[in-house]
């Protein structure tokens, strides 16, 4: 299983819409066909919020529906909150913390023992135990 961050999916949607392959499409083509591609419900929340802010929300939601239909959406389990708290404590250094939504997304990947594909390598690499695939 590989978790996908919202930054990756936004880039992928742009590349597909513009019919111009880029780094996101190039990377996804390297994955094994049998690999399960997943997104946490938190990524879905970010994408849906973005769609609502788009100038044509209904059209954007339809694009998301199509994209998400091919992905496994994961949800928090009983141990999610404990893992989140542990990762928050471990990734906090001084005044600098990881954004709450990023930490929720990272926690989902850690719970599934899956790497996370993201453009935001700098912030996610601060989270212990998370394997990050940048592009």
PDB file of C-alpha atoms in Angstrom:
ATOM      1  CA  UNK A   1       0.000   0.000   0.000  1.00  0.00           C
ATOM      2  CA  UNK A   2       1.118   3.545  -0.799  1.00  0.00           C
ATOM      3  CA  UNK A   3      -0.611   6.605   0.658  1.00  0.00           C
ATOM      4  CA  UNK A   4      -0.976   9.689  -1.532  1.00  0.00           C
ATOM      5  CA  UNK A   5      -0.940  13.232  -0.145  1.00  0.00           C
ATOM      6  CA  UNK A   6      -3.244  15.960  -1.412  1.00  0.00           C
ATOM      7  CA  UNK A   7      -0.315  17.838  -2.996  1.00  0.00           C
ATOM      8  CA  UNK A   8       0.383  14.818  -5.188  1.00  0.00           C
ATOM      9  CA  UNK A   9      -3.268  14.362  -6.170  1.00  0.00           C
ATOM     10  CA  UNK A  10      -3.665  18.055  -7.015  1.00  0.00           C
ATOM     11  CA  UNK A  11      -0.603  17.865  -9.261  1.00  0.00           C
ATOM     12  CA  UNK A  12      -1.910  14.650 -10.814  1.00  0.00           C
ATOM     13  CA  UNK A  13      -5.305  16.228 -11.555  1.00  0.00           C
ATOM     14  CA  UNK A  14      -3.633  19.237 -13.179  1.00  0.00           C
ATOM     15  CA  UNK A  15      -1.464  17.029 -15.356  1.00  0.00           C
ATOM     16  CA  UNK A  16      -4.424  14.895 -16.419  1.00  0.00           C
ATOM     17  CA  UNK A  17      -6.607  17.943 -17.105  1.00  0.00           C
ATOM     18  CA  UNK A  18      -3.924  19.690 -19.144  1.00  0.00           C
ATOM     19  CA  UNK A  19      -2.962  16.438 -20.889  1.00  0.00           C
ATOM     20  CA  UNK A  20       0.651  17.299 -20.106  1.00  0.00           C
ATOM     21  CA  UNK A  21       2.547  14.624 -18.227  1.00  0.00           C
ATOM     22  CA  UNK A  22       4.694  15.866 -15.389  1.00  0.00           C
ATOM     23  CA  UNK A  23       6.360  14.593 -12.248  1.00  0.00           C
ATOM     24  CA  UNK A  24       3.162  13.208 -10.689  1.00  0.00           C
ATOM     25  CA  UNK A  25       2.209  11.130 -13.736  1.00  0.00           C
ATOM     26  CA  UNK A  26       5.812  10.042 -14.204  1.00  0.00           C
ATOM     27  CA  UNK A  27       5.958   8.812 -10.612  1.00  0.00           C
ATOM     28  CA  UNK A  28       2.621   7.004 -10.616  1.00  0.00           C
ATOM     29  CA  UNK A  29       3.688   5.093 -13.725  1.00  0.00           C
ATOM     30  CA  UNK A  30       6.597   3.613 -11.750  1.00  0.00           C
ATOM     31  CA  UNK A  31       4.263   1.929  -9.239  1.00  0.00           C
ATOM     32  CA  UNK A  32       3.500  -1.765  -9.580  1.00  0.00           C
ATOM     33  CA  UNK A  33       0.043  -2.372 -11.064  1.00  0.00           C
ATOM     34  CA  UNK A  34      -0.824  -4.553  -8.076  1.00  0.00           C
ATOM     35  CA  UNK A  35       0.078  -1.818  -5.573  1.00  0.00           C
ATOM     36  CA  UNK A  36      -2.852  -0.497  -3.551  1.00  0.00           C
ATOM     37  CA  UNK A  37      -2.984   3.291  -3.770  1.00  0.00           C
ATOM     38  CA  UNK A  38      -4.679   4.860  -0.774  1.00  0.00           C
ATOM     39  CA  UNK A  39      -5.692   8.232   0.606  1.00  0.00           C
ATOM     40  CA  UNK A  40      -6.734   9.017   4.145  1.00  0.00           C
ATOM     41  CA  UNK A  41     -10.121  10.561   4.754  1.00  0.00           C
ATOM     42  CA  UNK A  42      -8.147  13.673   5.767  1.00  0.00           C
ATOM     43  CA  UNK A  43      -6.769  14.002   2.232  1.00  0.00           C
ATOM     44  CA  UNK A  44     -10.309  13.625   0.897  1.00  0.00           C
ATOM     45  CA  UNK A  45     -11.401  16.440   3.253  1.00  0.00           C
ATOM     46  CA  UNK A  46      -8.659  18.731   1.922  1.00  0.00           C
ATOM     47  CA  UNK A  47      -9.570  17.953  -1.684  1.00  0.00           C
ATOM     48  CA  UNK A  48     -13.315  18.447  -1.100  1.00  0.00           C
ATOM     49  CA  UNK A  49     -12.675  21.761   0.664  1.00  0.00           C
ATOM     50  CA  UNK A  50     -10.590  22.873  -2.298  1.00  0.00           C
ATOM     51  CA  UNK A  51     -13.380  21.869  -4.669  1.00  0.00           C
ATOM     52  CA  UNK A  52     -15.854  24.010  -2.725  1.00  0.00           C
ATOM     53  CA  UNK A  53     -13.553  27.007  -3.143  1.00  0.00           C
ATOM     54  CA  UNK A  54     -13.101  26.359  -6.875  1.00  0.00           C
ATOM     55  CA  UNK A  55     -14.932  28.644  -9.314  1.00  0.00           C
ATOM     56  CA  UNK A  56     -16.946  25.630 -10.565  1.00  0.00           C
ATOM     57  CA  UNK A  57     -17.441  23.445  -7.473  1.00  0.00           C
ATOM     58  CA  UNK A  58     -19.723  20.834  -9.048  1.00  0.00           C
ATOM     59  CA  UNK A  59     -17.292  20.249 -11.907  1.00  0.00           C
ATOM     60  CA  UNK A  60     -14.397  19.917  -9.479  1.00  0.00           C
ATOM     61  CA  UNK A  61     -16.310  17.453  -7.275  1.00  0.00           C
ATOM     62  CA  UNK A  62     -17.018  15.334 -10.359  1.00  0.00           C
ATOM     63  CA  UNK A  63     -13.311  15.275 -11.203  1.00  0.00           C
ATOM     64  CA  UNK A  64     -12.546  14.239  -7.641  1.00  0.00           C
ATOM     65  CA  UNK A  65     -15.204  11.514  -7.742  1.00  0.00           C
ATOM     66  CA  UNK A  66     -13.532  10.051 -10.808  1.00  0.00           C
ATOM     67  CA  UNK A  67     -10.054  10.231  -9.294  1.00  0.00           C
ATOM     68  CA  UNK A  68     -11.078   8.869  -5.894  1.00  0.00           C
ATOM     69  CA  UNK A  69     -13.013   5.957  -7.401  1.00  0.00           C
ATOM     70  CA  UNK A  70      -9.700   4.264  -8.171  1.00  0.00           C
ATOM     71  CA  UNK A  71      -8.233   4.744  -4.695  1.00  0.00           C
ATOM     72  CA  UNK A  72      -8.752   3.119  -1.316  1.00  0.00           C
ATOM     73  CA  UNK A  73      -9.967   5.663   1.253  1.00  0.00           C
ATOM     74  CA  UNK A  74      -8.714   4.836   4.755  1.00  0.00           C
ATOM     75  CA  UNK A  75     -10.344   5.850   8.036  1.00  0.00           C
ATOM     76  CA  UNK A  76      -8.991   6.187  11.579  1.00  0.00           C
ATOM     77  CA  UNK A  77      -9.034   3.077  13.747  1.00  0.00           C
ATOM     78  CA  UNK A  78      -9.076   2.717  17.553  1.00  0.00           C
ATOM     79  CA  UNK A  79      -5.336   3.379  17.905  1.00  0.00           C
ATOM     80  CA  UNK A  80      -5.234   6.382  15.572  1.00  0.00           C
ATOM     81  CA  UNK A  81      -5.432   9.052  18.294  1.00  0.00           C
ATOM     82  CA  UNK A  82      -2.657   7.443  20.326  1.00  0.00           C
ATOM     83  CA  UNK A  83      -0.384   7.241  17.286  1.00  0.00           C
ATOM     84  CA  UNK A  84      -1.216  10.864  16.401  1.00  0.00           C
ATOM     85  CA  UNK A  85      -0.285  12.019  19.909  1.00  0.00           C
ATOM     86  CA  UNK A  86       2.978  10.057  19.863  1.00  0.00           C
ATOM     87  CA  UNK A  87       3.955  11.472  16.455  1.00  0.00           C
ATOM     88  CA  UNK A  88       3.032  15.008  17.523  1.00  0.00           C
ATOM     89  CA  UNK A  89       5.230  14.772  20.605  1.00  0.00           C
ATOM     90  CA  UNK A  90       8.117  13.252  18.651  1.00  0.00           C
ATOM     91  CA  UNK A  91       7.995  15.761  15.797  1.00  0.00           C
ATOM     92  CA  UNK A  92       7.697  18.904  17.895  1.00  0.00           C
ATOM     93  CA  UNK A  93      10.956  20.792  18.208  1.00  0.00           C
ATOM     94  CA  UNK A  94      10.910  24.104  20.024  1.00  0.00           C
ATOM     95  CA  UNK A  95       8.298  26.397  18.532  1.00  0.00           C
ATOM     96  CA  UNK A  96       8.043  24.518  15.260  1.00  0.00           C
ATOM     97  CA  UNK A  97       5.325  21.911  14.895  1.00  0.00           C
ATOM     98  CA  UNK A  98       3.913  20.000  11.967  1.00  0.00           C
ATOM     99  CA  UNK A  99       0.561  21.337  10.734  1.00  0.00           C
ATOM    100  CA  UNK A 100      -2.344  19.406  12.257  1.00  0.00           C
ATOM    101  CA  UNK A 101      -3.745  18.234   8.910  1.00  0.00           C
ATOM    102  CA  UNK A 102      -0.307  17.091   7.734  1.00  0.00           C
ATOM    103  CA  UNK A 103       0.111  15.149  10.958  1.00  0.00           C
ATOM    104  CA  UNK A 104      -3.301  13.499  10.519  1.00  0.00           C
ATOM    105  CA  UNK A 105      -2.336  12.473   6.969  1.00  0.00           C
ATOM    106  CA  UNK A 106       1.035  11.175   8.171  1.00  0.00           C
ATOM    107  CA  UNK A 107      -0.575   9.251  11.024  1.00  0.00           C
ATOM    108  CA  UNK A 108      -2.824   7.405   8.573  1.00  0.00           C
ATOM    109  CA  UNK A 109       0.202   6.317   6.534  1.00  0.00           C
ATOM    110  CA  UNK A 110       2.134   5.261   9.639  1.00  0.00           C
ATOM    111  CA  UNK A 111      -0.869   3.261  10.929  1.00  0.00           C
ATOM    112  CA  UNK A 112      -0.980   1.424   7.583  1.00  0.00           C
ATOM    113  CA  UNK A 113       2.816   0.995   7.550  1.00  0.00           C
ATOM    114  CA  UNK A 114       2.777   2.672   4.140  1.00  0.00           C
ATOM    115  CA  UNK A 115       4.988   5.315   2.549  1.00  0.00           C
ATOM    116  CA  UNK A 116       3.467   8.704   1.735  1.00  0.00           C
ATOM    117  CA  UNK A 117       3.884  10.317  -1.678  1.00  0.00           C
ATOM    118  CA  UNK A 118       4.083  14.101  -1.359  1.00  0.00           C
ATOM    119  CA  UNK A 119       5.602  17.219  -2.855  1.00  0.00           C
ATOM    120  CA  UNK A 120       5.912  18.548   0.707  1.00  0.00           C
ATOM    121  CA  UNK A 121       8.949  16.478   1.662  1.00  0.00           C
ATOM    122  CA  UNK A 122      10.423  19.070   4.033  1.00  0.00           C
ATOM    123  CA  UNK A 123       7.564  19.046   6.536  1.00  0.00           C
ATOM    124  CA  UNK A 124       6.653  15.371   6.314  1.00  0.00           C
ATOM    125  CA  UNK A 125      10.268  14.231   6.722  1.00  0.00           C
ATOM    126  CA  UNK A 126      10.176  15.622  10.279  1.00  0.00           C
ATOM    127  CA  UNK A 127       7.720  12.923  11.326  1.00  0.00           C
ATOM    128  CA  UNK A 128       9.486   9.886  12.806  1.00  0.00           C
ATOM    129  CA  UNK A 129       8.550   6.516  11.369  1.00  0.00           C
ATOM    130  CA  UNK A 130       7.010   7.979   8.219  1.00  0.00           C
ATOM    131  CA  UNK A 131       8.546   6.885   4.943  1.00  0.00           C
ATOM    132  CA  UNK A 132       8.303   9.765   2.472  1.00  0.00           C
ATOM    133  CA  UNK A 133       8.412   9.456  -1.302  1.00  0.00           C
ATOM    134  CA  UNK A 134       9.112  12.863  -2.792  1.00  0.00           C
ATOM    135  CA  UNK A 135       8.928  13.962  -6.391  1.00  0.00           C
TER     136      UNK A 135
END
